[in-house]
Coordinates of C-alpha atoms and ligand atoms in Angstrom, one line a residue:
X27 CA 0.1 0.0 -0.2
X28 CA 1.3 3.4 -0.6
X29 CA 2.4 5.1 2.5
X30 CA 2.8 8.9 3.1
X31 CA 6.4 8.6 1.6
X32 CA 5.3 7.2 -1.7
X33 CA 2.6 9.7 -2.0
X34 CA 5.1 12.5 -1.3
X35 CA 7.4 11.4 -4.1
X36 CA 4.4 11.0 -6.4
X37 CA 3.5 14.5 -5.8
X38 CA 7.0 15.7 -6.3
X39 CA 7.2 13.6 -9.5
X40 CA 3.8 15.1 -11.0
X41 CA 5.0 18.6 -10.1
X42 CA 8.1 18.0 -12.0
X43 CA 6.1 16.9 -15.1
X44 CA 3.8 19.7 -15.1
X45 CA 4.2 23.5 -14.8
X46 CA 2.2 26.4 -13.3
X47 CA -0.2 27.5 -16.0
X48 CA 0.0 24.4 -18.1
X49 CA -3.2 22.8 -19.7
X50 CA -3.9 19.6 -19.7
X51 CA -5.2 19.0 -23.3
X52 CA -7.0 15.6 -23.2
X53 CA -8.5 13.6 -20.5
X54 CA -9.4 10.0 -21.1
X55 CA -11.3 8.0 -18.5
X56 CA -11.1 4.3 -19.6
X57 CA -13.5 3.5 -16.8
X58 CA -16.4 5.2 -15.2
X59 CA -15.5 4.6 -11.6
X60 CA -12.4 3.4 -9.4
X61 CA -13.7 2.7 -5.8
X62 CA -16.2 5.3 -6.4
X63 CA -17.8 6.9 -9.7
X64 CA -15.3 9.5 -11.3
X65 CA -17.2 12.8 -11.3
X66 CA -18.5 13.7 -14.8
X67 CA -17.5 17.1 -14.3
X68 CA -14.0 16.1 -14.3
X69 CA -13.6 16.4 -18.0
X70 CA -15.1 20.0 -18.8
X71 CA -13.5 21.3 -15.6
X72 CA -10.0 20.4 -16.6
X73 CA -10.6 21.7 -20.1
X74 CA -11.2 25.1 -19.0
X75 CA -8.7 25.1 -16.1
X76 CA -5.0 26.0 -15.8
X77 CA -2.9 23.7 -13.6
X78 CA -1.4 25.3 -10.5
X79 CA 0.4 22.5 -8.4
X80 CA -0.1 19.5 -6.5
X81 CA -0.2 19.4 -2.9
X82 CA -0.4 16.4 -0.4
X83 CA -2.6 16.2 2.6
X84 CA -2.0 12.9 4.6
X85 CA -2.1 10.3 1.7
X86 CA -4.3 12.3 -0.5
X87 CA -3.0 14.4 -3.7
X88 CA -4.5 17.7 -4.2
X89 CA -4.2 18.5 -7.8
X90 CA -4.9 22.3 -7.6
X91 CA -6.2 24.2 -10.7
X92 CA -7.2 27.8 -11.1
X93 CA -10.9 26.8 -11.1
X94 CA -11.1 23.5 -8.9
X95 CA -9.2 20.8 -7.3
X96 CA -8.9 17.2 -7.7
X97 CA -8.7 15.2 -4.6
X98 CA -7.0 11.8 -5.4
X99 CA -6.3 8.7 -3.2
X100 CA -4.1 6.0 -4.3
X101 CA -5.9 3.3 -2.4
X102 CA -4.1 0.0 -2.2
X103 CA -2.2 -0.1 -5.7
X104 CA -2.8 3.3 -7.3
X105 CA 0.2 5.0 -9.0
X106 CA 1.0 7.9 -11.4
X107 CA 3.4 7.4 -14.2
X108 CA 4.4 9.2 -17.2
X109 CA 4.3 7.7 -20.7
X110 CA 5.9 9.2 -23.9
X111 CA 3.7 9.5 -27.0
X112 CA 5.0 6.0 -28.4
X113 CA 4.2 4.1 -25.2
X114 CA 1.0 2.0 -25.0
X115 CA -1.4 1.9 -22.3
X116 CA -1.5 -1.2 -20.1
X117 CA -4.9 -3.1 -18.9
X118 CA -5.0 -1.0 -15.6
X119 CA -4.4 2.2 -16.9
X120 CA -7.7 4.0 -16.0
X121 CA -7.1 7.7 -16.1
X122 CA -4.9 9.4 -18.7
X123 CA -4.0 13.1 -19.0
X124 CA -2.4 14.3 -22.0
X125 CA 0.0 17.2 -21.7
X126 CA 0.5 19.6 -24.4
X127 CA 3.8 18.0 -25.4
X128 CA 1.9 15.0 -26.2
X129 CA 3.2 13.2 -23.1
X130 CA 0.8 11.5 -21.0
X131 CA 0.3 11.2 -17.0
X132 CA -1.4 7.9 -16.4
X133 CA -3.2 6.7 -13.4
X134 CA -2.9 2.8 -12.8
X135 CA -4.6 1.0 -10.3
X136 CA -4.9 -2.9 -10.5
X137 CA -7.4 -3.5 -7.5
X138 CA -9.2 0.1 -8.0
X139 CA -9.4 0.9 -4.3
X140 CA -8.0 4.4 -5.1
X141 CA -10.4 7.3 -5.8
X142 CA -10.8 10.9 -7.4
X143 CA -13.0 13.2 -6.3
X144 CA -13.3 17.2 -7.3
X145 CA -13.9 20.2 -5.3
X146 CA -14.9 23.8 -6.5
X147 CA -14.5 25.4 -3.0
X148 CA -11.4 27.6 -2.5
X149 CA -8.4 25.6 -1.8
X150 CA -8.4 26.5 2.1
X151 CA -12.1 25.4 2.3
X152 CA -11.6 22.0 0.7
X153 CA -8.7 21.3 3.0
X154 CA -10.9 22.1 6.2
X155 CA -14.4 21.0 4.8
X156 CA -14.1 18.1 2.4
X157 CA -15.5 14.8 3.7
X158 CA -12.4 13.0 3.3
X159 CA -9.9 15.6 4.8
X160 CA -11.7 17.3 7.6
X161 CA -11.2 14.6 10.1
X162 CA -7.5 14.5 9.7
X163 CA -5.0 15.0 12.3
X164 CA -1.6 17.0 12.2
X165 CA 0.9 16.4 9.3
X166 CA 4.0 14.9 10.8
X167 CA 6.1 17.7 9.4
X168 CA 3.9 20.4 11.0
X169 CA 5.8 22.5 13.7
X170 CA 2.8 21.8 15.9
X171 CA 3.7 18.0 16.0
X172 CA 5.6 17.9 19.1
X173 CA 6.4 15.7 22.1
X174 CA 4.0 17.9 24.2
X175 CA 1.2 17.5 21.5
X176 CA 1.3 13.5 21.9
X177 CA 1.8 14.0 25.6
X178 CA -1.4 16.3 26.0
X179 CA -3.5 13.9 23.8
X180 CA -2.3 10.6 25.2
X181 CA -3.9 11.7 28.9
X182 CA -7.5 10.8 27.4
X183 CA -6.6 7.4 25.9
X184 CA -6.2 4.0 27.1
X185 CA -4.5 2.7 23.9
X186 CA -0.9 1.3 23.6
X187 CA 1.4 3.9 22.2
X188 CA 1.8 2.2 18.6
X189 CA -2.1 2.3 18.2
X190 CA -2.1 5.9 19.4
X191 CA 0.5 7.2 16.8
X192 CA -1.2 5.4 14.1
X193 CA -4.5 7.1 14.8
X194 CA -5.2 9.5 11.8
X195 CA -7.2 11.9 13.8
X196 CA -4.0 12.5 16.0
X197 CA -1.3 12.4 13.2
X198 CA -1.5 11.4 9.7
X199 CA 1.0 9.3 7.8
X200 CA 2.4 7.0 10.4
X201 CA 1.7 3.8 8.9
X202 CA 2.6 0.3 10.3
X203 CA 6.1 0.2 9.2
X204 CA 7.1 3.6 10.1
X205 CA 5.4 3.1 13.4
X206 CA 7.4 -0.1 14.1
X207 CA 10.6 1.5 13.2
X208 CA 10.1 4.8 15.0
X209 CA 9.3 3.2 18.3
X210 CA 12.4 0.9 17.8
X211 CA 14.8 3.9 17.5
X212 CA 13.0 5.8 20.2
X213 CA 13.3 2.7 22.7
X214 CA 9.4 2.8 23.4
X215 CA 7.6 -0.8 23.6
X216 CA 4.8 -0.6 21.2
X217 CA 2.3 -2.0 23.9
X218 CA 3.1 0.4 26.4
X219 CA 0.1 2.4 27.4
X220 CA 0.1 5.9 25.6
X221 CA -0.9 7.7 28.7
X222 CA 2.4 6.2 30.5
X223 CA 5.0 7.3 27.9
X224 CA 6.8 10.3 29.4
X225 CA 7.0 13.8 27.7
X226 CA 10.9 13.1 27.3
X227 CA 10.1 10.0 25.4
X228 CA 7.5 11.5 23.2
X229 CA 10.0 14.3 22.3
X230 CA 12.3 11.7 21.1
X231 CA 9.5 9.5 19.3
X232 CA 8.3 12.8 17.4
X233 CA 12.0 13.4 16.3
X234 CA 12.3 9.6 15.2
X235 CA 8.9 9.7 13.4
X236 CA 9.9 12.7 11.4
X237 CA 13.6 11.3 10.7
X238 CA 12.1 7.9 9.5
X239 CA 9.6 9.5 7.2
X240 CA 12.2 12.0 5.8
X241 CA 14.7 9.2 5.0
X242 CA 12.1 7.1 3.2
X243 CA 10.9 10.2 1.2
X244 CA 14.6 10.8 0.3
X245 CA 15.1 7.1 -0.6
X246 CA 11.9 7.1 -2.8
X247 CA 13.5 10.4 -4.5
X248 CA 16.5 8.6 -5.6
X249 CA 14.2 6.1 -7.5
X250 CA 12.0 8.8 -8.9
X251 CA 13.3 8.3 -12.5
X252 CA 11.9 4.7 -12.2
X253 CA 8.4 6.4 -11.8
X254 CA 9.2 8.4 -14.8
X255 CA 9.6 5.6 -17.0
X256 CA 6.6 3.8 -15.6
X257 CA 8.7 0.7 -14.7
X258 CA 8.0 1.1 -11.0
X259 CA 4.4 0.0 -10.6
X260 CA 4.6 -1.1 -6.8
X261 CA 5.4 2.2 -5.3
X262 CA 7.5 0.3 -2.6
X263 CA 10.7 1.7 -1.8
X264 CA 14.1 -0.4 -1.0
X265 CA 14.4 0.9 2.6
X266 CA 16.5 -0.7 5.2
X267 CA 14.2 -1.7 8.1
X268 CA 15.6 -2.4 11.7
X269 CA 12.6 -4.3 13.2
X270 CA 9.8 -4.4 10.4
X271 CA 9.4 -8.0 9.3
X272 CA 12.6 -9.1 11.2
X273 CA 11.0 -11.7 13.4
X274 CA 13.8 -14.0 15.0
X275 CA 16.6 -11.8 13.5
X276 CA 19.1 -10.3 16.0
X277 CA 18.5 -6.7 17.0
X278 CA 21.1 -4.3 15.8
X279 CA 21.6 -2.7 19.2
X280 CA 21.7 -5.7 21.5
X281 CA 21.4 -9.1 19.8
X282 CA 18.4 -10.2 21.2
X283 CA 15.9 -11.7 18.7
X284 CA 13.1 -9.4 17.2
X285 CA 9.7 -10.4 18.3
X286 CA 6.3 -10.2 16.6
X287 CA 3.0 -9.5 18.2
X288 CA -0.4 -8.3 16.9
X289 CA -1.4 -4.9 18.1
X290 CA -4.7 -3.1 16.6
X291 CA -4.9 -5.9 14.1
X292 CA -1.6 -5.2 12.7
X293 CA 1.9 -7.0 12.9
X294 CA 4.1 -5.4 15.2
X295 CA 7.9 -6.1 15.3
X296 CA 10.1 -4.8 18.3
X297 CA 13.0 -5.8 20.4
X298 CA 11.8 -6.5 24.1
X299 CA 15.2 -5.4 25.7
X300 CA 15.7 -2.2 23.8
X301 CA 12.1 -1.1 23.8
X302 CA 10.5 -0.4 27.1
Ligands
ZN10 ZN1 17.6 -4.8 21.2

C-alpha cells in the first residue's frame, strides 16, 4: 500500500512533469469508476482550467487548478506514471491526462481502491471541509506536531502507544512500517500504554517519526526516475528496516531476537530488551 512517503514522492514527480499555467489538453477515462464513480464534471473542468500545483494532505494528492481541485487517493495499488507519445497503455491504466507536448500522465490501479473526487470550493475550504479531509490530524512535518502535543492527547486515551500514533485523527501518515521503526529507534515498547509514555520519550519519538519519514521520502526520491519511465508499478521503496518483518533476527543494538505481536490487528515488530 502506498504510504505517506510514496505519496509525497508521487507529488514531487507530478510537479516535475507539469508547470504552473499548463493546460491538460485531453482527459481520457477508461472506466467510469474506481472505488467510487469518477465525477463526470472532471473532463469539462480540466478543459477550462490551468494547472497550478499538486499538494499533499495525509495520503491524498490535491491537484490544484485555477478553477477547482482534484482530490486523489491511491488506495492499495494506485500509482501515477509518465508515458511518452509512443508508449502503449496497459490493462490497469484507467485515467490518462495528455499534456501539451503529447506526453501522458497515467493513473494505474489494478485493485481500484483508489479514488478521484473534485472540489470547487476555495483551496483552504477544501482542506478544512471536504469529507475525506476534515477529520485528519496534524501532518507529521507540521511544527505543531511535538512531544507535548502527543503527551497532552495521550492523557485521554487507554490505547497502546503504537495504536495511538497510528491514529489518523492524531497525526497522519504514520503507517505500520514507520510506527514500528520509530518506536524501535525511540526505545519505546509498542504495547506500552500511550498515557504512560513520558514527555521526554514523546519528544524523542516525534523526532524519530520525522526522521524515519524523511529518510523514506529521500530514498524514494532517488528512485524517482523509475516512476518517470513507468517501470515502477509497486510504489514500494527499498528501505532498510531495523525491526519491520525481522522476526527472529538479532536486534542491531543488543543482539536479542526481534519479536512479533499483533496490536490493533497489525503485525508489530520490536525488541523486548531495547524497547520499554
Ligand atoms: Zn535490542
